[in-house]
Structures are given as structure tokens and as C-alpha cells.
DNA sequence: AACGGTACCAACCGCGAATAC
DNA sequence: AGTATTCGCGGTTGGTACCGT
């Protein structure tokens, strides 16, 4: 697959530096590191056409460094990794130092692998339905957030026809680390102006928000990074917009793939056994499978037998 | 065999911290 | 002290191998 015989493909590869490293590049990088040492990455990059210093550094420290342990994680290592994460949170570089030969990237990736595996096992064990099953997403009731690169917010359109979503809330799935108690301190049922915690990107350990005194809990006040505001509301459709919370020193655009919905049961109480633990990639796929046109083209909605709110006219023109 | 979905992980990006000048 | 450059980190994306149908 790498030994492309087509010159067109080769041209494309060289003109676009992004992408996997070829063996010849690796070899060259090894020689350059021998020559210059594992530093001065920009100097090294000057001799590796199409690769930045950053890229060279990353390739060396994550893949080529001979000290790297490339063996699969053992069960013992996995247990230690989970324990380390409970203590240190997402401090992957710190955690990696506890695992000689493992890189921060490897440790981070493997933690996600463990989490995904546990989630699958849990789903099987408890017979939990998938996020898609519960909300019957094949129904196209939910449309994907519209990613607008120049406007760092996400638009979300919900139909109240979705079972249990009358009291829907947004959740940032990246925080679903402690499944059992994540909803213990659930925020207001009002979606408008509701803020919610996320993993921190401003230096404070995200884990602090969730694990104190040996207890896991959801702190929706100290680490707010996003705000959900209501753009428009109809009898059966709601249009929300998720913004970064500027007062929370949030420096990133609202991620496009981290959010999900979480409903309540008939008596209005939080449904803790909801399959709220759908990971972000699943959510992305669920979204992708729904009708993307809903936000971009009101026509298809108007043809349905439900009142229609002109979401387009309200939201995007405000820039 | 072909196809679609899933799991894994390499690579990238944006940003802040550290260092050099 | 201020600015520029380099390094390091954490979050995210996208390619690919694998698996089930």
C-alpha cells in the first residue's frame, strides 16, 4: 500500500506533507537524530522535505526512539494505567513516566481502548441499548450539529417527538468516566443558559472536577466551558446553540463530536440507566447517519407533518 | 467475495511553557 | 524586560486492519 507505483499518487504525497511516514523518511530521520541528537527539530526538519520540526519530533518520540516498548499492554499494565488515571486524570505525559518505554500517546490511546472495551462489556452485561436504539435515531429526528469553522459554536436541532427527550439535556461525553455517579448533581432542567463541565483545557486537572475525597461527582459550576442557549423553540422542535463559555477561559471552539443528549423518564427524574455513555465516535456516527439537510435546507422538514421553525433564518445570520 | 461497520492507533493541531536572544 | 523560537502536552482526526454479515 505504501509502495505506490503511480507517480500521480507520489506527487500528491510529496506535495501534501500530512500523512503517514514512509520507511525512507524514517531511515532519514534516524540518521539525522544520530547526527544532531533528539533536539533542534527544526534543523532536522530542514533536511527532511515536507516534514515540520514538530512532526519529526513526534515521529521520533512516539515511534522511532529505540527505547519505546511496542509490546501490547499487559493486564497488569492496564490495571496500573487505570489506577494512575484515577490519580492523575488526563496527565498523560505524567502517567507515561510511570510506564518505562510507553509514550504519552500510547498510554492515552490505550486508556481509550480500555474504556471502549469496558463500555462494550458493560453494554452486553446489562443489556443496555445503544444510544441510537433508545432514541430511535433512524427516525431522523435529530440532525447533526452544523460545524461552521469561522463561528466556534455548534448548532443542534432536536425534535421533541423523540422518546424521552422533552427534558433533554446536552452532555459532553468526554466526561463520562465515572458512569455510576455522573448525574448525581444534575444541572437545571432548563436547557437555556445551562452550562456543563468538560475536561479542562486550561491547565487545571479535569479529574479534580470528578473525583474528590474518593468520591466521583459532577461539578457543573467550577469548570464550565460551554454554554447552551436556546435559539428557537417550536411545538416539536428545538434549536440550540453551544458556545464556548468565554468567562471560563475556554480557548477552543466547541468540539463537533463530543456532545450527546440525555433524557429523563416519565416522572421527570433523571434516567441514570440510560445509555448515556455513548462515546463521541458513536455519537458522531449517529449524527452522520441522520439527515444533515435539516439544518441547511428547511424544505424536507416542512414536508413532514409537524410545525416547522425556520432555524436557518434565526441562527447563522447573526455574525 | 464484497461490503459496511468497528476498533485501534499514528499523526496532526492548537496552545502554553520554557528557553534563547 | 520583551520578543521570538522551540519544545511539550492534551485533544482530536483520519487511515487502515479487522470482523461480521
mmCIF file of C-alpha atoms (C1' of nucleotides) in Angstrom:
data_model
loop_
_atom_site.group_PDB
_atom_site.id
_atom_site.type_symbol
_atom_site.label_atom_id
_atom_site.label_comp_id
_atom_site.label_asym_id
_atom_site.label_seq_id
_atom_site.Cartn_x
_atom_site.Cartn_y
_atom_site.Cartn_z
ATOM 1 C CA UNK A 1 0.000 0.000 0.000
ATOM 2 C CA UNK A 2 2.874 2.331 0.703
ATOM 3 C CA UNK A 3 4.845 1.415 -2.378
ATOM 4 C CA UNK A 4 2.676 3.337 -4.686
ATOM 5 C CA UNK A 5 3.636 2.821 -8.280
ATOM 6 C CA UNK A 6 1.613 5.715 -9.536
ATOM 7 C CA UNK A 7 3.599 8.884 -9.952
ATOM 8 C CA UNK A 8 0.434 10.924 -9.511
ATOM 9 C CA UNK A 9 -0.072 9.439 -6.108
ATOM 10 C CA UNK A 10 3.565 10.011 -5.290
ATOM 11 C CA UNK A 11 3.265 13.626 -6.347
ATOM 12 C CA UNK A 12 0.249 14.079 -4.171
ATOM 13 C CA UNK A 13 2.140 12.582 -1.277
ATOM 14 C CA UNK A 14 5.097 14.880 -1.626
ATOM 15 C CA UNK A 15 3.036 17.970 -2.145
ATOM 16 C CA UNK A 16 0.969 17.169 0.912
ATOM 17 C CA UNK A 17 3.291 16.555 3.848
ATOM 18 C CA UNK A 18 0.498 15.354 6.029
ATOM 19 C CA UNK A 19 0.221 11.628 6.382
ATOM 20 C CA UNK A 20 1.974 8.510 7.467
ATOM 21 C CA UNK A 21 5.714 8.329 7.393
ATOM 22 C CA UNK A 22 7.367 6.226 4.772
ATOM 23 C CA UNK A 23 10.206 3.859 5.658
ATOM 24 C CA UNK A 24 12.668 6.005 3.733
ATOM 25 C CA UNK A 25 11.656 9.044 5.774
ATOM 26 C CA UNK A 26 12.042 7.070 8.980
ATOM 27 C CA UNK A 27 15.512 5.995 7.971
ATOM 28 C CA UNK A 28 16.495 9.532 7.161
ATOM 29 C CA UNK A 29 15.124 10.767 10.456
ATOM 30 C CA UNK A 30 17.075 8.127 12.351
ATOM 31 C CA UNK A 31 20.273 9.248 10.696
ATOM 32 C CA UNK A 32 19.533 12.895 11.377
ATOM 33 C CA UNK A 33 18.826 12.210 15.036
ATOM 34 C CA UNK A 34 22.107 10.319 15.251
ATOM 35 C CA UNK A 35 23.802 13.303 13.733
ATOM 36 C CA UNK A 36 22.086 16.156 15.594
ATOM 37 C CA UNK A 37 20.647 14.454 18.638
ATOM 38 C CA UNK A 38 16.995 14.368 19.606
ATOM 39 C CA UNK A 39 16.652 18.137 19.648
ATOM 40 C CA UNK A 40 16.892 21.029 17.198
ATOM 41 C CA UNK A 41 13.920 19.588 15.420
ATOM 42 C CA UNK A 42 13.612 22.484 13.058
ATOM 43 C CA UNK A 43 17.170 21.955 11.879
ATOM 44 C CA UNK A 44 16.392 18.305 11.358
ATOM 45 C CA UNK A 45 13.192 19.149 9.529
ATOM 46 C CA UNK A 46 15.068 21.357 7.092
ATOM 47 C CA UNK A 47 16.725 18.201 5.840
ATOM 48 C CA UNK A 48 13.510 16.232 5.644
ATOM 49 C CA UNK A 49 11.462 17.785 2.933
ATOM 50 C CA UNK A 50 7.799 18.129 3.694
ATOM 51 C CA UNK A 51 8.076 17.458 7.425
ATOM 52 C CA UNK A 52 7.903 20.052 10.153
ATOM 53 C CA UNK A 53 10.072 20.045 13.227
ATOM 54 C CA UNK A 54 7.055 19.160 15.252
ATOM 55 C CA UNK A 55 6.236 16.253 13.019
ATOM 56 C CA UNK A 56 9.805 14.959 13.226
ATOM 57 C CA UNK A 57 9.852 15.229 16.983
ATOM 58 C CA UNK A 58 6.536 13.429 17.243
ATOM 59 C CA UNK A 59 7.636 10.648 14.942
ATOM 60 C CA UNK A 60 10.837 10.130 16.872
ATOM 61 C CA UNK A 61 9.430 10.213 20.379
ATOM 62 C CA UNK A 62 6.309 8.222 19.569
ATOM 63 C CA UNK A 63 7.614 5.651 17.125
ATOM 64 C CA UNK A 64 11.306 5.577 16.287
ATOM 65 C CA UNK A 65 13.022 6.025 19.611
ATOM 66 C CA UNK A 66 14.608 2.629 20.297
ATOM 67 C CA UNK A 67 13.582 2.807 23.929
ATOM 68 C CA UNK A 68 9.917 2.509 23.008
ATOM 69 C CA UNK A 69 8.177 -0.607 24.208
ATOM 70 C CA UNK A 70 5.962 -1.757 21.361
ATOM 71 C CA UNK A 71 4.585 -4.850 23.009
ATOM 72 C CA UNK A 72 0.854 -4.989 23.714
ATOM 73 C CA UNK A 73 -0.239 -3.723 27.104
ATOM 74 C CA UNK A 74 -0.434 -6.490 29.665
ATOM 75 C CA UNK A 75 -3.320 -6.877 32.099
ATOM 76 C CA UNK A 76 -1.095 -5.705 34.914
ATOM 77 C CA UNK A 77 -0.175 -2.621 32.951
ATOM 78 C CA UNK A 78 -3.804 -1.929 32.219
ATOM 79 C CA UNK A 79 -4.659 -2.066 35.891
ATOM 80 C CA UNK A 80 -1.814 0.264 36.714
ATOM 81 C CA UNK A 81 -2.893 2.571 33.941
ATOM 82 C CA UNK A 82 -6.427 2.797 35.281
ATOM 83 C CA UNK A 83 -5.142 3.422 38.761
ATOM 84 C CA UNK A 84 -2.765 6.090 37.525
ATOM 85 C CA UNK A 85 -5.539 7.783 35.605
ATOM 86 C CA UNK A 86 -7.756 7.852 38.680
ATOM 87 C CA UNK A 87 -4.995 9.677 40.497
ATOM 88 C CA UNK A 88 -3.649 11.946 37.798
ATOM 89 C CA UNK A 89 -6.524 12.418 35.386
ATOM 90 C CA UNK A 90 -5.586 13.168 31.787
ATOM 91 C CA UNK A 91 -1.985 13.995 32.604
ATOM 92 C CA UNK A 92 -0.757 11.567 30.002
ATOM 93 C CA UNK A 93 2.822 12.703 29.990
ATOM 94 C CA UNK A 94 2.972 12.246 33.740
ATOM 95 C CA UNK A 95 1.301 8.849 33.558
ATOM 96 C CA UNK A 96 3.610 7.742 30.778
ATOM 97 C CA UNK A 97 6.592 8.319 33.053
ATOM 98 C CA UNK A 98 5.241 5.539 35.246
ATOM 99 C CA UNK A 99 5.463 3.152 32.293
ATOM 100 C CA UNK A 100 9.023 2.985 31.026
ATOM 101 C CA UNK A 101 9.048 2.561 27.279
ATOM 102 C CA UNK A 102 5.468 3.713 26.850
ATOM 103 C CA UNK A 103 4.780 7.063 25.251
ATOM 104 C CA UNK A 104 2.172 9.527 26.362
ATOM 105 C CA UNK A 105 0.360 8.980 23.095
ATOM 106 C CA UNK A 106 0.381 5.208 23.558
ATOM 107 C CA UNK A 107 -0.823 5.499 27.116
ATOM 108 C CA UNK A 108 -3.569 7.883 26.116
ATOM 109 C CA UNK A 109 -4.694 5.740 23.217
ATOM 110 C CA UNK A 110 -4.686 2.622 25.304
ATOM 111 C CA UNK A 111 -6.695 4.214 28.054
ATOM 112 C CA UNK A 112 -9.360 4.983 25.482
ATOM 113 C CA UNK A 113 -9.153 1.424 24.218
ATOM 114 C CA UNK A 114 -9.717 0.120 27.738
ATOM 115 C CA UNK A 115 -12.634 2.478 28.257
ATOM 116 C CA UNK A 116 -14.232 1.487 24.975
ATOM 117 C CA UNK A 117 -13.806 -2.170 25.797
ATOM 118 C CA UNK A 118 -15.307 -1.734 29.252
ATOM 119 C CA UNK A 119 -18.199 0.121 27.757
ATOM 120 C CA UNK A 120 -18.866 -2.666 25.304
ATOM 121 C CA UNK A 121 -18.675 -5.260 28.047
ATOM 122 C CA UNK A 122 -20.983 -3.199 30.232
ATOM 123 C CA UNK A 123 -23.469 -2.830 27.422
ATOM 124 C CA UNK A 124 -23.519 -6.560 26.860
ATOM 125 C CA UNK A 125 -23.731 -7.359 30.538
ATOM 126 C CA UNK A 126 -26.579 -5.009 31.363
ATOM 127 C CA UNK A 127 -28.352 -5.405 28.099
ATOM 128 C CA UNK A 128 -28.151 -1.693 27.682
ATOM 129 C CA UNK A 129 -29.436 -0.454 24.455
ATOM 130 C CA UNK A 130 -27.320 1.718 22.300
ATOM 131 C CA UNK A 131 -27.758 5.416 22.250
ATOM 132 C CA UNK A 132 -29.182 5.033 18.798
ATOM 133 C CA UNK A 133 -31.640 2.366 19.879
ATOM 134 C CA UNK A 134 -33.120 4.357 22.695
ATOM 135 C CA UNK A 135 -33.657 7.500 20.755
ATOM 136 C CA UNK A 136 -34.549 5.688 17.614
ATOM 137 C CA UNK A 137 -32.248 7.812 15.587
ATOM 138 C CA UNK A 138 -33.122 6.105 12.372
ATOM 139 C CA UNK A 139 -36.165 8.255 12.628
ATOM 140 C CA UNK A 140 -34.096 11.269 11.580
ATOM 141 C CA UNK A 141 -35.472 13.242 14.472
ATOM 142 C CA UNK A 142 -32.122 14.515 15.362
ATOM 143 C CA UNK A 143 -29.944 16.426 12.989
ATOM 144 C CA UNK A 144 -26.253 16.849 13.276
ATOM 145 C CA UNK A 145 -24.694 19.947 14.698
ATOM 146 C CA UNK A 146 -23.616 22.173 11.917
ATOM 147 C CA UNK A 147 -19.938 22.850 12.004
ATOM 148 C CA UNK A 148 -19.093 26.349 10.991
ATOM 149 C CA UNK A 149 -15.382 26.801 11.198
ATOM 150 C CA UNK A 150 -15.417 30.592 11.459
ATOM 151 C CA UNK A 151 -18.012 30.510 14.213
ATOM 152 C CA UNK A 152 -16.853 28.317 17.042
ATOM 153 C CA UNK A 153 -20.207 27.043 18.101
ATOM 154 C CA UNK A 154 -22.339 24.050 17.379
ATOM 155 C CA UNK A 155 -25.969 24.171 16.370
ATOM 156 C CA UNK A 156 -28.159 21.334 17.486
ATOM 157 C CA UNK A 157 -31.675 20.625 16.394
ATOM 158 C CA UNK A 158 -33.879 18.336 18.426
ATOM 159 C CA UNK A 159 -37.347 17.068 17.889
ATOM 160 C CA UNK A 160 -39.479 16.507 20.949
ATOM 161 C CA UNK A 161 -41.014 13.572 19.170
ATOM 162 C CA UNK A 162 -38.038 11.666 20.326
ATOM 163 C CA UNK A 163 -38.994 9.435 23.138
ATOM 164 C CA UNK A 164 -37.927 10.892 26.447
ATOM 165 C CA UNK A 165 -36.279 13.962 25.073
ATOM 166 C CA UNK A 166 -38.779 16.516 26.220
ATOM 167 C CA UNK A 167 -36.443 17.132 29.086
ATOM 168 C CA UNK A 168 -33.341 16.526 27.096
ATOM 169 C CA UNK A 169 -30.022 17.865 28.146
ATOM 170 C CA UNK A 170 -26.735 18.062 26.444
ATOM 171 C CA UNK A 171 -23.816 16.225 27.776
ATOM 172 C CA UNK A 172 -20.208 16.294 26.911
ATOM 173 C CA UNK A 173 -19.445 12.636 26.519
ATOM 174 C CA UNK A 174 -15.794 13.109 27.151
ATOM 175 C CA UNK A 175 -16.602 13.329 30.805
ATOM 176 C CA UNK A 176 -18.345 10.032 31.122
ATOM 177 C CA UNK A 177 -15.602 8.448 33.051
ATOM 178 C CA UNK A 178 -17.471 7.593 36.177
ATOM 179 C CA UNK A 179 -20.664 6.183 34.894
ATOM 180 C CA UNK A 180 -22.485 5.479 38.085
ATOM 181 C CA UNK A 181 -22.447 8.877 39.628
ATOM 182 C CA UNK A 182 -22.030 11.249 36.782
ATOM 183 C CA UNK A 183 -25.557 12.536 37.118
ATOM 184 C CA UNK A 184 -25.613 12.848 40.852
ATOM 185 C CA UNK A 185 -25.517 16.606 40.645
ATOM 186 C CA UNK A 186 -27.501 17.186 37.550
ATOM 187 C CA UNK A 187 -27.981 20.749 36.407
ATOM 188 C CA UNK A 188 -31.157 22.641 35.864
ATOM 189 C CA UNK A 189 -33.698 21.035 33.629
ATOM 190 C CA UNK A 190 -33.776 24.220 31.655
ATOM 191 C CA UNK A 191 -31.599 23.905 28.637
ATOM 192 C CA UNK A 192 -31.316 27.593 28.074
ATOM 193 C CA UNK A 193 -28.185 29.018 29.614
ATOM 194 C CA UNK A 194 -27.263 25.711 31.050
ATOM 195 C CA UNK A 195 -23.547 25.220 31.384
ATOM 196 C CA UNK A 196 -21.816 21.970 31.877
ATOM 197 C CA UNK A 197 -18.470 20.731 32.869
ATOM 198 C CA UNK A 198 -15.939 19.446 30.441
ATOM 199 C CA UNK A 199 -12.473 18.189 30.669
ATOM 200 C CA UNK A 200 -10.296 21.148 31.244
ATOM 201 C CA UNK A 201 -8.104 22.624 28.579
ATOM 202 C CA UNK A 202 -6.757 25.421 30.671
ATOM 203 C CA UNK A 203 -4.328 23.538 32.782
ATOM 204 C CA UNK A 204 -6.375 22.546 35.786
ATOM 205 C CA UNK A 205 -6.722 18.797 36.060
ATOM 206 C CA UNK A 206 -10.025 17.656 34.711
ATOM 207 C CA UNK A 207 -10.070 14.835 37.187
ATOM 208 C CA UNK A 208 -10.476 17.317 40.027
ATOM 209 C CA UNK A 209 -13.937 18.006 38.855
ATOM 210 C CA UNK A 210 -14.927 14.439 39.140
ATOM 211 C CA UNK A 211 -13.074 12.767 41.885
ATOM 212 C CA UNK A 212 -12.582 14.272 45.293
ATOM 213 C CA UNK A 213 -12.242 12.615 48.641
ATOM 214 C CA UNK A 214 -12.597 9.287 46.926
ATOM 215 C CA UNK A 215 -15.982 10.242 45.553
ATOM 216 C CA UNK A 216 -16.859 10.855 41.974
ATOM 217 C CA UNK A 217 -19.086 13.731 41.238
ATOM 218 C CA UNK A 218 -20.120 16.065 38.556
ATOM 219 C CA UNK A 219 -19.298 19.646 39.235
ATOM 220 C CA UNK A 220 -21.192 21.789 36.833
ATOM 221 C CA UNK A 221 -20.053 25.090 38.242
ATOM 222 C CA UNK A 222 -16.317 25.228 38.664
ATOM 223 C CA UNK A 223 -15.219 24.200 35.246
ATOM 224 C CA UNK A 224 -17.857 25.408 32.848
ATOM 225 C CA UNK A 225 -16.557 25.692 29.382
ATOM 226 C CA UNK A 226 -19.638 25.704 27.263
ATOM 227 C CA UNK A 227 -22.986 27.348 27.369
ATOM 228 C CA UNK A 228 -26.098 26.113 25.701
ATOM 229 C CA UNK A 229 -28.515 28.751 24.591
ATOM 230 C CA UNK A 230 -31.872 28.385 23.013
ATOM 231 C CA UNK A 231 -32.106 29.881 19.561
ATOM 232 C CA UNK A 232 -35.668 28.989 18.782
ATOM 233 C CA UNK A 233 -38.347 26.720 20.052
ATOM 234 C CA UNK A 234 -41.392 25.251 18.407
ATOM 235 C CA UNK A 235 -44.056 22.835 19.477
ATOM 236 C CA UNK A 236 -41.952 19.939 18.453
ATOM 237 C CA UNK A 237 -38.572 21.245 17.508
ATOM 238 C CA UNK A 238 -35.867 22.996 19.426
ATOM 239 C CA UNK A 239 -32.809 24.707 18.110
ATOM 240 C CA UNK A 240 -29.928 25.136 20.496
ATOM 241 C CA UNK A 241 -26.503 26.577 20.084
ATOM 242 C CA UNK A 242 -23.494 25.551 22.113
ATOM 243 C CA UNK A 243 -20.888 28.261 22.664
ATOM 244 C CA UNK A 244 -17.585 28.292 24.425
ATOM 245 C CA UNK A 245 -18.037 29.988 27.763
ATOM 246 C CA UNK A 246 -15.738 32.991 27.458
ATOM 247 C CA UNK A 247 -15.645 33.586 31.189
ATOM 248 C CA UNK A 248 -14.318 30.083 31.661
ATOM 249 C CA UNK A 249 -11.170 30.796 29.721
ATOM 250 C CA UNK A 250 -12.167 28.303 27.116
ATOM 251 C CA UNK A 251 -9.753 28.619 24.294
ATOM 252 C CA UNK A 252 -11.169 26.111 21.911
ATOM 253 C CA UNK A 253 -14.027 26.036 19.521
ATOM 254 C CA UNK A 254 -16.866 23.846 20.624
ATOM 255 C CA UNK A 255 -15.920 20.324 19.639
ATOM 256 C CA UNK A 256 -18.083 18.858 16.981
ATOM 257 C CA UNK A 257 -18.138 15.329 18.180
ATOM 258 C CA UNK A 258 -18.349 15.285 21.903
ATOM 259 C CA UNK A 259 -21.957 16.029 22.625
ATOM 260 C CA UNK A 260 -24.901 13.865 23.170
ATOM 261 C CA UNK A 261 -28.320 14.046 24.635
ATOM 262 C CA UNK A 262 -29.613 12.669 27.819
ATOM 263 C CA UNK A 263 -33.254 12.381 28.691
ATOM 264 C CA UNK A 264 -35.442 11.834 31.664
ATOM 265 C CA UNK A 265 -38.107 9.294 32.415
ATOM 266 C CA UNK A 266 -41.826 9.727 32.769
ATOM 267 C CA UNK A 267 -41.815 11.295 36.215
ATOM 268 C CA UNK A 268 -39.205 13.791 35.190
ATOM 269 C CA UNK A 269 -36.408 12.163 37.105
ATOM 270 C CA UNK A 270 -33.042 11.624 35.633
ATOM 271 C CA UNK A 271 -32.737 8.288 33.986
ATOM 272 C CA UNK A 272 -29.464 7.049 35.254
ATOM 273 C CA UNK A 273 -29.541 3.804 33.435
ATOM 274 C CA UNK A 274 -29.920 5.499 30.144
ATOM 275 C CA UNK A 275 -27.254 4.567 27.697
ATOM 276 C CA UNK A 276 -25.766 7.948 28.219
ATOM 277 C CA UNK A 277 -22.306 6.656 27.832
ATOM 278 C CA UNK A 278 -22.211 6.561 24.120
ATOM 279 C CA UNK A 279 -18.731 7.615 23.170
ATOM 280 C CA UNK A 280 -18.059 10.546 20.970
ATOM 281 C CA UNK A 281 -17.267 8.490 17.916
ATOM 282 C CA UNK A 282 -20.522 6.599 18.189
ATOM 283 C CA UNK A 283 -22.319 9.857 18.556
ATOM 284 C CA UNK A 284 -20.573 11.216 15.507
ATOM 285 C CA UNK A 285 -21.684 8.224 13.534
ATOM 286 C CA UNK A 286 -25.213 8.504 14.795
ATOM 287 C CA UNK A 287 -25.234 12.078 13.714
ATOM 288 C CA UNK A 288 -23.721 11.323 10.389
ATOM 289 C CA UNK A 289 -26.416 8.823 9.680
ATOM 290 C CA UNK A 290 -29.172 11.329 10.204
ATOM 291 C CA UNK A 291 -30.492 13.802 7.783
ATOM 292 C CA UNK A 292 -27.922 16.538 7.558
ATOM 293 C CA UNK A 293 -30.133 18.652 5.410
ATOM 294 C CA UNK A 294 -32.376 19.619 8.259
ATOM 295 C CA UNK A 295 -30.217 22.499 9.316
ATOM 296 C CA UNK A 296 -29.194 23.545 5.886
ATOM 297 C CA UNK A 297 -32.374 23.169 3.971
ATOM 298 C CA UNK A 298 -35.719 23.632 5.667
ATOM 299 C CA UNK A 299 -37.617 22.069 2.814
ATOM 300 C CA UNK A 300 -37.555 18.458 3.921
ATOM 301 C CA UNK A 301 -38.833 19.392 7.363
ATOM 302 C CA UNK A 302 -41.723 21.369 6.039
ATOM 303 C CA UNK A 303 -42.909 18.331 4.216
ATOM 304 C CA UNK A 304 -43.254 16.458 7.451
ATOM 305 C CA UNK A 305 -46.492 16.683 9.338
ATOM 306 C CA UNK A 306 -45.154 18.817 12.128
ATOM 307 C CA UNK A 307 -44.940 22.555 12.645
ATOM 308 C CA UNK A 308 -41.689 23.945 11.411
ATOM 309 C CA UNK A 309 -39.480 26.608 12.878
ATOM 310 C CA UNK A 310 -37.192 28.412 10.499
ATOM 311 C CA UNK A 311 -33.974 27.580 12.183
ATOM 312 C CA UNK A 312 -31.873 28.795 9.358
ATOM 313 C CA UNK A 313 -33.206 32.276 9.455
ATOM 314 C CA UNK A 314 -32.560 32.614 13.141
ATOM 315 C CA UNK A 315 -29.181 31.249 13.767
ATOM 316 C CA UNK A 316 -26.447 31.681 11.314
ATOM 317 C CA UNK A 317 -27.051 35.194 10.107
ATOM 318 C CA UNK A 318 -26.079 36.719 13.415
ATOM 319 C CA UNK A 319 -22.383 37.023 12.607
ATOM 320 C "C1'" DA B 1 -16.112 -12.132 -2.282
ATOM 321 C "C1'" DA B 2 -17.831 -7.760 -1.284
ATOM 322 C "C1'" DC B 3 -19.289 -4.556 1.688
ATOM 323 C "C1'" DG B 4 -20.088 -1.863 5.832
ATOM 324 C "C1'" DG B 5 -19.128 -1.068 10.446
ATOM 325 C "C1'" DT B 6 -15.879 -1.018 14.252
ATOM 326 C "C1'" DA B 7 -11.576 -0.742 16.831
ATOM 327 C "C1'" DC B 8 -7.253 0.802 17.066
ATOM 328 C "C1'" DC B 9 -3.629 3.968 16.813
ATOM 329 C "C1'" DA B 10 -0.495 7.196 14.176
ATOM 330 C "C1'" DA B 11 -0.425 11.768 13.137
ATOM 331 C "C1'" DC B 12 -1.959 16.298 13.417
ATOM 332 C "C1'" DC B 13 -3.418 20.751 15.606
ATOM 333 C "C1'" DG B 14 -3.622 24.469 18.848
ATOM 334 C "C1'" DC B 15 -1.952 26.230 22.652
ATOM 335 C "C1'" DG B 16 1.013 27.263 26.770
ATOM 336 C "C1'" DA B 17 5.512 26.800 28.878
ATOM 337 C "C1'" DA B 18 10.259 27.026 28.575
ATOM 338 C "C1'" DT B 19 14.215 28.734 26.577
ATOM 339 C "C1'" DA B 20 17.072 31.684 23.691
ATOM 340 C "C1'" DC B 21 18.194 36.016 22.103
ATOM 341 C "C1'" DA C 1 12.031 43.094 30.099
ATOM 342 C "C1'" DG C 2 10.260 41.971 25.793
ATOM 343 C "C1'" DT C 3 10.044 39.141 21.751
ATOM 344 C "C1'" DA C 4 10.902 35.080 19.008
ATOM 345 C "C1'" DT C 5 11.644 30.382 18.757
ATOM 346 C "C1'" DT C 6 11.398 25.756 20.265
ATOM 347 C "C1'" DC C 7 9.514 22.187 22.935
ATOM 348 C "C1'" DG C 8 5.916 19.571 25.173
ATOM 349 C "C1'" DC C 9 1.226 18.411 26.142
ATOM 350 C "C1'" DG C 10 -3.523 17.082 25.559
ATOM 351 C "C1'" DG C 11 -7.352 16.751 22.468
ATOM 352 C "C1'" DT C 12 -8.857 15.373 18.048
ATOM 353 C "C1'" DT C 13 -8.878 13.432 13.416
ATOM 354 C "C1'" DG C 14 -8.442 10.206 9.910
ATOM 355 C "C1'" DG C 15 -6.361 5.963 7.877
ATOM 356 C "C1'" DT C 16 -6.355 1.150 7.990
ATOM 357 C "C1'" DA C 17 -6.807 -3.514 9.555
ATOM 358 C "C1'" DC C 18 -10.061 -6.484 11.097
ATOM 359 C "C1'" DC C 19 -14.531 -8.586 11.734
ATOM 360 C "C1'" DG C 20 -19.278 -9.776 10.899
ATOM 361 C "C1'" DT C 21 -22.923 -10.150 7.607
#
